[in-house]
PDB file of C-alpha atoms in Angstrom:
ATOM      1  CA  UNK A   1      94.434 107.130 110.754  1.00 36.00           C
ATOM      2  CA  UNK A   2      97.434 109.020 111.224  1.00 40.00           C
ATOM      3  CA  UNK A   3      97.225 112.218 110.467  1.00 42.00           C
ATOM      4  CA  UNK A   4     100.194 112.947 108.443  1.00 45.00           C
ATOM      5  CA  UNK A   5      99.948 113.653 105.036  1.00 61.00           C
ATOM      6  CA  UNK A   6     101.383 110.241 103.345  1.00 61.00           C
ATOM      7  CA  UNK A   7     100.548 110.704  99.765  1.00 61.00           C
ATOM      8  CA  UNK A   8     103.365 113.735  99.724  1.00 68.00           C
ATOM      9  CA  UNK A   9     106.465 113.207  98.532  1.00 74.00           C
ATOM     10  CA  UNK A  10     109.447 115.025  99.354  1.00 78.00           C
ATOM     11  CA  UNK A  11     111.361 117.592  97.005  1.00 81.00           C
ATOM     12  CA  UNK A  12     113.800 115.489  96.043  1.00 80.00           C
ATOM     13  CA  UNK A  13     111.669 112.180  95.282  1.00 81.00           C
ATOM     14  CA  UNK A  14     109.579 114.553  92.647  1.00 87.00           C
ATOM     15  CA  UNK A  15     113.203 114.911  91.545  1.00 88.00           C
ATOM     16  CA  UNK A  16     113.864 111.728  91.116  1.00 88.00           C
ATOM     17  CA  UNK A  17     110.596 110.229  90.269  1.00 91.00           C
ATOM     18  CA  UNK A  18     110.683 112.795  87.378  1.00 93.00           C
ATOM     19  CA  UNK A  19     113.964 111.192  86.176  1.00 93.00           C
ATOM     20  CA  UNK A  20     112.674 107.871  86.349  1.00 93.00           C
ATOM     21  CA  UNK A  21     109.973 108.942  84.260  1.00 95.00           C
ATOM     22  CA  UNK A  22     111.841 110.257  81.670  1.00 96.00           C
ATOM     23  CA  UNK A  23     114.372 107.310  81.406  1.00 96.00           C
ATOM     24  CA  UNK A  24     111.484 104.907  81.161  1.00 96.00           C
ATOM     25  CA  UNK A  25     109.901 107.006  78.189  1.00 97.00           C
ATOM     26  CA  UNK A  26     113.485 107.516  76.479  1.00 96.00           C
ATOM     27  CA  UNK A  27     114.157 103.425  76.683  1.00 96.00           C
ATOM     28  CA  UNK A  28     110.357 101.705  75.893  1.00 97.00           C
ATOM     29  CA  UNK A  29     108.805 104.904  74.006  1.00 96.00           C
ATOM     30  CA  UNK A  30     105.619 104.070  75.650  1.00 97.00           C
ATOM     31  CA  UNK A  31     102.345 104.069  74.327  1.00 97.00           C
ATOM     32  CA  UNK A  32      99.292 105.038  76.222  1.00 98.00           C
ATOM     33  CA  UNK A  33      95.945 103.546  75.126  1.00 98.00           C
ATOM     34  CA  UNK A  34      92.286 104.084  76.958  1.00 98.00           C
ATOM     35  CA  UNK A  35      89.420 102.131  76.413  1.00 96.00           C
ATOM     36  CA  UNK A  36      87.819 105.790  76.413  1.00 94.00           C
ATOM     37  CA  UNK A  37      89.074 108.599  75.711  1.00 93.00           C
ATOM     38  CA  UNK A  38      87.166 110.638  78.276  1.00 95.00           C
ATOM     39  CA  UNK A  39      89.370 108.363  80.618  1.00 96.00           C
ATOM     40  CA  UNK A  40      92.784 110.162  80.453  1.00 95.00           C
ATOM     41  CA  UNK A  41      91.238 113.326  82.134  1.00 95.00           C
ATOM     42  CA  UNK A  42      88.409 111.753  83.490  1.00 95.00           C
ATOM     43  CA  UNK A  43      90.764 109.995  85.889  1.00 96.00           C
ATOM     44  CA  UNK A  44      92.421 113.069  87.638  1.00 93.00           C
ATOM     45  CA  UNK A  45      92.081 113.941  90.839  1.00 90.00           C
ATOM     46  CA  UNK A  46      90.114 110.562  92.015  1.00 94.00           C
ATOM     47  CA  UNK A  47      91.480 107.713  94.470  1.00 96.00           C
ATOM     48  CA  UNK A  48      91.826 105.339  91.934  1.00 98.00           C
ATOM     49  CA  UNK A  49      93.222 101.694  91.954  1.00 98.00           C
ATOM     50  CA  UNK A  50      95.266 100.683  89.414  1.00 98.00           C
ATOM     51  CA  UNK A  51      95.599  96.765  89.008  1.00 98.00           C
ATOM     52  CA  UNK A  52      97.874  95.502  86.157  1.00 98.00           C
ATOM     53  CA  UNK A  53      99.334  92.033  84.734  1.00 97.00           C
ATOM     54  CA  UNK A  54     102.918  91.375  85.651  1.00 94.00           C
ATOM     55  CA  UNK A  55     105.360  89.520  83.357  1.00 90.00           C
ATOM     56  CA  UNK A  56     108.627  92.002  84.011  1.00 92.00           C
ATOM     57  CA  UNK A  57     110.630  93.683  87.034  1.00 91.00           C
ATOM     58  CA  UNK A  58     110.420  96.719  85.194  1.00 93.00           C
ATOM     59  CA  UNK A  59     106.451  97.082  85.290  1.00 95.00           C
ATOM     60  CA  UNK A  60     106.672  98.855  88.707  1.00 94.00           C
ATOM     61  CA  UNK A  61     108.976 101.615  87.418  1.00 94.00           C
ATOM     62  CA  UNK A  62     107.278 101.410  84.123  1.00 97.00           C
ATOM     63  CA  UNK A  63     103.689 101.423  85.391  1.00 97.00           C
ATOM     64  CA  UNK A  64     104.932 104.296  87.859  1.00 95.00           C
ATOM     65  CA  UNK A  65     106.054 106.684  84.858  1.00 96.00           C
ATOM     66  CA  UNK A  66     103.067 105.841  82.426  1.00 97.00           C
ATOM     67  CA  UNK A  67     100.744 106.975  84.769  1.00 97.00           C
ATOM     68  CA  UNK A  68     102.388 109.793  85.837  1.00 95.00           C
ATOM     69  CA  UNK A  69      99.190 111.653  85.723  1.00 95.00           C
ATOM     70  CA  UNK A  70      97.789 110.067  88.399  1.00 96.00           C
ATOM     71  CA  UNK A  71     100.915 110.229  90.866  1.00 94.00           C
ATOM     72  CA  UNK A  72      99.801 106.457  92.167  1.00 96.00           C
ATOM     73  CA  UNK A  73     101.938 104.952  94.826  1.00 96.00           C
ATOM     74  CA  UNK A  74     103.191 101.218  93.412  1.00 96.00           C
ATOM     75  CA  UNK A  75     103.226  98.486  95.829  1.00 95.00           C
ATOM     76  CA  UNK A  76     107.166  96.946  95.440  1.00 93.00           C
ATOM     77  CA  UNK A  77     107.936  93.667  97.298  1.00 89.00           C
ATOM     78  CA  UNK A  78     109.715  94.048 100.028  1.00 87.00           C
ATOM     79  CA  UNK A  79     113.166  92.123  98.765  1.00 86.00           C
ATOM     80  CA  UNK A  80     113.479  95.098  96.495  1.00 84.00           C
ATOM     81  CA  UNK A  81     113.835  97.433  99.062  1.00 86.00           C
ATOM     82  CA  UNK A  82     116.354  95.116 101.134  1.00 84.00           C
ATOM     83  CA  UNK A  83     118.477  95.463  98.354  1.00 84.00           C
ATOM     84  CA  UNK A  84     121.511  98.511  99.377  1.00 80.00           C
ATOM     85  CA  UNK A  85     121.320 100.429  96.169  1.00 80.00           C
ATOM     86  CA  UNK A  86     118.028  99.587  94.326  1.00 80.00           C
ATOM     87  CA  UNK A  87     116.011  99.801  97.718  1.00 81.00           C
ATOM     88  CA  UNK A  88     117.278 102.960  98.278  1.00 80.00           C
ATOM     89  CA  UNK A  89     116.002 104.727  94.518  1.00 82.00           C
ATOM     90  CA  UNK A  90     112.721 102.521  95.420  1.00 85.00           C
ATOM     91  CA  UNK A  91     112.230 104.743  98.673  1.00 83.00           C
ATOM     92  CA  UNK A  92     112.953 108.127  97.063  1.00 84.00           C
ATOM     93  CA  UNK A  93     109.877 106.920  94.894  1.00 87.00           C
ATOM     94  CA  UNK A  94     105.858 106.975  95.569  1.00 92.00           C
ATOM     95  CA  UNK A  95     106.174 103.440  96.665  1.00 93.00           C
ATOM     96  CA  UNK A  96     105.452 100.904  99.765  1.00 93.00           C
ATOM     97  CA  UNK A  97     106.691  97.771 100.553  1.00 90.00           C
ATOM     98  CA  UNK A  98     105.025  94.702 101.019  1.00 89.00           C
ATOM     99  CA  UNK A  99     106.097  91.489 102.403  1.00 83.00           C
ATOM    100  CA  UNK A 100     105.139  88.513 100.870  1.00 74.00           C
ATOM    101  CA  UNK A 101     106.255  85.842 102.821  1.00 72.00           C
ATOM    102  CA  UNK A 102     104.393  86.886 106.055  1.00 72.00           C
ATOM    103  CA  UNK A 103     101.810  88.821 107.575  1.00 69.00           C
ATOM    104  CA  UNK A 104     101.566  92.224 107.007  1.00 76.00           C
ATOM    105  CA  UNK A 105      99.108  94.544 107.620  1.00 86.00           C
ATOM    106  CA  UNK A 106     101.569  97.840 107.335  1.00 90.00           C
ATOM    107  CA  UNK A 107     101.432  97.769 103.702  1.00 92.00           C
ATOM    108  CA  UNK A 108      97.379  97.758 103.843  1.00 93.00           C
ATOM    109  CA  UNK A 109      97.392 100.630 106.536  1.00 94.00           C
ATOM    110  CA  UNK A 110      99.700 102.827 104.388  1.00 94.00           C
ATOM    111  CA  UNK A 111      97.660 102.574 101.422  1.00 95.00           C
ATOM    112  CA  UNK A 112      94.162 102.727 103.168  1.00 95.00           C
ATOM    113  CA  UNK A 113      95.272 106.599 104.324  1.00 95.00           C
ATOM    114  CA  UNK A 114      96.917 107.189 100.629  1.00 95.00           C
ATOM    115  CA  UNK A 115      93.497 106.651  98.978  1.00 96.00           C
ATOM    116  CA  UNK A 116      91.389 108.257 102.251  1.00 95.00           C
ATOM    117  CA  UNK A 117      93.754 111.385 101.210  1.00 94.00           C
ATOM    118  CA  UNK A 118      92.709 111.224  98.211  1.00 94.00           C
ATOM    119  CA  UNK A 119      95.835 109.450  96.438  1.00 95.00           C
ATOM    120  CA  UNK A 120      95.614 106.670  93.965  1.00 97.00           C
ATOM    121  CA  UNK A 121      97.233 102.979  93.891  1.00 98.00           C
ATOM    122  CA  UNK A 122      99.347 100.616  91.362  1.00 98.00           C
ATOM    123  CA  UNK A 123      98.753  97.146  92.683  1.00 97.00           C
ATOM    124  CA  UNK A 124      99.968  93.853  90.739  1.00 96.00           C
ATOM    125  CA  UNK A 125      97.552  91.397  92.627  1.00 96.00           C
ATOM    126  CA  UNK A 126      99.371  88.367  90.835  1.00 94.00           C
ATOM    127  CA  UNK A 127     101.838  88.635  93.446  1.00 88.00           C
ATOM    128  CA  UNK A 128     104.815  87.861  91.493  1.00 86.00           C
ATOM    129  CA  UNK A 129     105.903  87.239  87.963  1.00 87.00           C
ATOM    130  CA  UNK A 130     103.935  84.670  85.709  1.00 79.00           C
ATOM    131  CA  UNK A 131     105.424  81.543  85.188  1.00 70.00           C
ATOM    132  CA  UNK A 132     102.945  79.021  84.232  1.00 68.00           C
ATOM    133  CA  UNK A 133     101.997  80.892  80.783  1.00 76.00           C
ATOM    134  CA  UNK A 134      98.696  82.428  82.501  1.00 85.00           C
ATOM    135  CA  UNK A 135      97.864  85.283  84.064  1.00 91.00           C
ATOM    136  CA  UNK A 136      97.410  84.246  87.702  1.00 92.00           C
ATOM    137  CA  UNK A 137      94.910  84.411  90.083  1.00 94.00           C
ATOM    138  CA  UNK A 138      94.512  87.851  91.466  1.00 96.00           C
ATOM    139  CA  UNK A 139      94.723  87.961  95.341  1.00 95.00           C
ATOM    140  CA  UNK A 140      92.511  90.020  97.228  1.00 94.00           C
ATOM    141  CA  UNK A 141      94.444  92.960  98.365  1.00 94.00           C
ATOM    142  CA  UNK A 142      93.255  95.610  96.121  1.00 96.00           C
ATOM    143  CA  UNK A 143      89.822  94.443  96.081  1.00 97.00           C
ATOM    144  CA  UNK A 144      89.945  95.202 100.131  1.00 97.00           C
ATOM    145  CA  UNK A 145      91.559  98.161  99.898  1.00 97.00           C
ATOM    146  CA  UNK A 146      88.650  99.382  97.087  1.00 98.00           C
ATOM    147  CA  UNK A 147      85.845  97.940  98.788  1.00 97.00           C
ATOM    148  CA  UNK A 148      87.243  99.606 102.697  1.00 96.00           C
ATOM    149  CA  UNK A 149      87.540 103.392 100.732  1.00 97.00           C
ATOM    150  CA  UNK A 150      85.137 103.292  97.692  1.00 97.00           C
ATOM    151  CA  UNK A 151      88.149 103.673  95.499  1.00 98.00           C
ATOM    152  CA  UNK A 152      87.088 102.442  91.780  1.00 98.00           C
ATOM    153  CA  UNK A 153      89.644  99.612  90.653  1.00 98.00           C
ATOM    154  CA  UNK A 154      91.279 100.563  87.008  1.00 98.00           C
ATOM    155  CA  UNK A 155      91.944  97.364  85.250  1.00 98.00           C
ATOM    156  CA  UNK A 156      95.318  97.726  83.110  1.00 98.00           C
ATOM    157  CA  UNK A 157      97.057  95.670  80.515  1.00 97.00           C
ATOM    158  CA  UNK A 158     100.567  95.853  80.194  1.00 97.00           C
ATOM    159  CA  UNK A 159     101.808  94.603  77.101  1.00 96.00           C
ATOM    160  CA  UNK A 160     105.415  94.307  75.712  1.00 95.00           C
ATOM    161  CA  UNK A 161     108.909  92.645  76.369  1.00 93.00           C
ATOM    162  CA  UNK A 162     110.601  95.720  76.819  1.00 95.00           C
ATOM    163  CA  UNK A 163     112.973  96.340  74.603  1.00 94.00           C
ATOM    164  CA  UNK A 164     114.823  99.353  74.736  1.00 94.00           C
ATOM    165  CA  UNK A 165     115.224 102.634  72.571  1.00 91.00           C
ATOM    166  CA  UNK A 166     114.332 100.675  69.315  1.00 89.00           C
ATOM    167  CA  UNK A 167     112.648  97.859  70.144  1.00 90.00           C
ATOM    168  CA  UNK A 168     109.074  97.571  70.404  1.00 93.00           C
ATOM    169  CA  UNK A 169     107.089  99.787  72.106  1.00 96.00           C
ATOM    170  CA  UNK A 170     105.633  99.343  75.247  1.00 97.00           C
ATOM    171  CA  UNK A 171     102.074  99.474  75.607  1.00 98.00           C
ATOM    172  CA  UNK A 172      99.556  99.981  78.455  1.00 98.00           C
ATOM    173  CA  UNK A 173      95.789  99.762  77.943  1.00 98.00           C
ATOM    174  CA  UNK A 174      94.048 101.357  80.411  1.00 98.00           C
ATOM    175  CA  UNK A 175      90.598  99.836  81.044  1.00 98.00           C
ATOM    176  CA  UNK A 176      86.789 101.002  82.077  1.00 97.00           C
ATOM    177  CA  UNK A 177      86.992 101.762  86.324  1.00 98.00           C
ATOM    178  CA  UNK A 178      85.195  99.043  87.973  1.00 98.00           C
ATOM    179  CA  UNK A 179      83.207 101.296  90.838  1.00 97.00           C
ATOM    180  CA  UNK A 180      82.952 100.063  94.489  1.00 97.00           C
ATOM    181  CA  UNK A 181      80.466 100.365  96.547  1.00 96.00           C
ATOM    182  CA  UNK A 182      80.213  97.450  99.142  1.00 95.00           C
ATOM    183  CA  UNK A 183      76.851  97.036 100.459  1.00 94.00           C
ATOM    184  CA  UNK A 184      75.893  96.984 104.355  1.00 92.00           C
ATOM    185  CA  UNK A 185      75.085  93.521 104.613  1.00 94.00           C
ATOM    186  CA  UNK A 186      78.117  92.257 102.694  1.00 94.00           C
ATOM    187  CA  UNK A 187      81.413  91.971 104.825  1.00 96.00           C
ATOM    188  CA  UNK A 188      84.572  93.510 102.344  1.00 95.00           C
ATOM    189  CA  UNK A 189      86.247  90.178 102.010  1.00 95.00           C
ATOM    190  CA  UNK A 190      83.587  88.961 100.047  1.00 96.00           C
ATOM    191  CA  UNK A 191      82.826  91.928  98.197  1.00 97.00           C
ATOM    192  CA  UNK A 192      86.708  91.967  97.799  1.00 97.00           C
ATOM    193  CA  UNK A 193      86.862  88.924  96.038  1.00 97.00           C
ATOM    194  CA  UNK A 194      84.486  89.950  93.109  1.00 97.00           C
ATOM    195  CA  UNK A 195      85.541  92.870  92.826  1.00 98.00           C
ATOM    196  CA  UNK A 196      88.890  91.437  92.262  1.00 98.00           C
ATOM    197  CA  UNK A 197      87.234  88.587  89.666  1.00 98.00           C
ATOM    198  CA  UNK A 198      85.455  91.241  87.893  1.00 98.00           C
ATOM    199  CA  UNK A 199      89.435  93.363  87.450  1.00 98.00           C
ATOM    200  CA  UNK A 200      91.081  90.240  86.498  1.00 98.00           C
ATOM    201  CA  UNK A 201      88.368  89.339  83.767  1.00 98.00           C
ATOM    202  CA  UNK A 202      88.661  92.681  82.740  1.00 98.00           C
ATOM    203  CA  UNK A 203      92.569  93.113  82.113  1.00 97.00           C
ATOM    204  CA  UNK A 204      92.624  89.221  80.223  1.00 96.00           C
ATOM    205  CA  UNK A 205      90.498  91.169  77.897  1.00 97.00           C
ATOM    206  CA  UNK A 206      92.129  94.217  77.471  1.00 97.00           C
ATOM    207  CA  UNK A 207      95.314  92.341  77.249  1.00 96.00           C
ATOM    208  CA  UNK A 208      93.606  89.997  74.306  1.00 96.00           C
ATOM    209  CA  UNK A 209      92.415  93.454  72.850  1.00 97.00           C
ATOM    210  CA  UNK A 210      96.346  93.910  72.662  1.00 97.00           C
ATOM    211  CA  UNK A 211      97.055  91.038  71.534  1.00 95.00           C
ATOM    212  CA  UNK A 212      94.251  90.938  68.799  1.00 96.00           C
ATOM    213  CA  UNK A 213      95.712  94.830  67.432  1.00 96.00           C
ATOM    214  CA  UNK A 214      99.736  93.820  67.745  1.00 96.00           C
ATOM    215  CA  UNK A 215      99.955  90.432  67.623  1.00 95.00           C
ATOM    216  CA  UNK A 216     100.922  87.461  70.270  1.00 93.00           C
ATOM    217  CA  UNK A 217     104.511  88.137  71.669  1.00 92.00           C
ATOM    218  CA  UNK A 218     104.549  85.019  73.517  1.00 88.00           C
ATOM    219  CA  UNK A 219     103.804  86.018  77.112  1.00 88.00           C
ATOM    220  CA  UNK A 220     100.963  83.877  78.163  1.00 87.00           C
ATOM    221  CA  UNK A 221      99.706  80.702  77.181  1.00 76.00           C
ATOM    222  CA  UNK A 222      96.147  79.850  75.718  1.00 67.00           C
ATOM    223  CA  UNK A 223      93.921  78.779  77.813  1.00 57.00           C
TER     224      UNK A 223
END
C-alpha cells in the first residue's frame, strides 16, 4: 500500500465539498432516518461501507452531503469525470473514478487504502441507473472491498425524485451494518457475493419501509 495518506482532502476540496453540502440541503431539505438511533453516532470514526439504490445522477452528490458525518469517498463513473467542467468539481470532491466499461483494478486499490486508513465508502453496486422498474442486481465490488478490510457494509435506501426547495423531501434510511468477517477457508469472492446478497436484501427492505411510511412514488416496479 502506498503510503500516502489518501483519505485527506485538500483545503480547498473541504471548501468545496462544504458548499456542495449545503446546496444539496438548501434544494432537497433532506431527511435523515436510522433504523437505530444509536446508529448516527455509533457510526463515527469506523471504515464503513455505504451501499445505496440508485435511481438519480444526483445520488452521488446527494449521498456525499447526507452523510457528511462520515466523510465517505463516493465511487463516480468515470464519464463523469471526462466531462471538462463537471469532472473537474467531481475531483475537488472525496471521490474516485471507476470505469465501467473495462478492467480496472485502480478504483479497488484506491479504496482498499481509504478504508485500511481508516476512511469509509459510498458504493452504488447497481452499476448504473435502474431501468427495468427493479432494483438491480448488486455487483460484487463492495462486498470485496468489505470482505479484503473487515469494513461492515451499511445498507442505505434512498428515496425521493428530487424535487427542489419545495418539493418533496428527500429521504435516506440508513440501515443495520452488515459486519464482515471472511473466514480462512472461504476465498473473498465468495464471501463477497453474500455479503453483497445479504446488503441488497437489506436496502429492498428499508426502501419498502419507505415506501410503506410515504407512500409509492413510482420508482420501482413490484416484483
Amino acid at each position: 500500500m502506498s503510503k500516502t495518506n489518501k483519505s485527506r482532502q485538500t483545503l480547498w476540496g473541504k471548501f468545496f465539498q462544504i458548499l456542495i453540502t449545503w446546496t444539496v440541503y438548501f434544494l432537497f431539505r433532506p431527511k435523515i432516518i436510522y433504523a437505530d438511533k444509536s446508529l448516527k453516532n455509533g457510526l463515527k470514526k469506523k471504515p464503513l461501507v455505504f451501499v445505496a439504490n440508485h435511481t438519480h445522477h444526483f445520488d452521488g452528490a446527494y449521498g456525499g452531503a447526507v452523510l457528511w458525518r462520515y466523510k465517505p469517498w463516493v465511487l463516480v463513473t468515470k464519464k463523469w469525470f471526462d466531462k471538462k467542467r463537471t469532472g473537474k468539481m467531481i475531483s475537488w470532491c472525496r471521490c474516485i473514478s471507476i470505469s465501467l466499461d473495462e478492467a480496472d483494478a485502480k478504483w479497488f486499490e484506491e479504496s482498499e487504502e481509504i478504508v485500511n486508513e481508516g476512511g469509509s465508502l459510498l458504493i452504488f453496486p447497481e452499476g448504473a441507473l435502474s431501468k427495468n422498474g427493479m432494483i438491480n442486481e448488486f455487483k460484487p465490488g463492495a462486498g470485496l472491498i468489505s470482505a479484503k478490510t473487515g469494513a461492515a457494509i451499511v445498507p442505505c435506501a434512498i428515496y425521493g425524485t428530487y424535487e427542489p426547495v419545495f418539493g418533496m423531501r428527500q429521504k435516506i434510511l440508513i440501515g443495520t451494518p452488515i459486519e464482515s468477517s471472511c473466514p480462512e477457508n472461504v476465498r473473498h469472492g465468495k464471501y463477497a457475493r453474500e455479503l453483497m446478497a445479504k446488503a441488497q436484501a437489506a436496502v429492498e427492505e428499508n426502501y419498502r419501509i419507505l415506501e410503506n411510511k410515504y407512500g409509492k412514488i413510482g420508482q420501482y416496479a413490484e416484483k
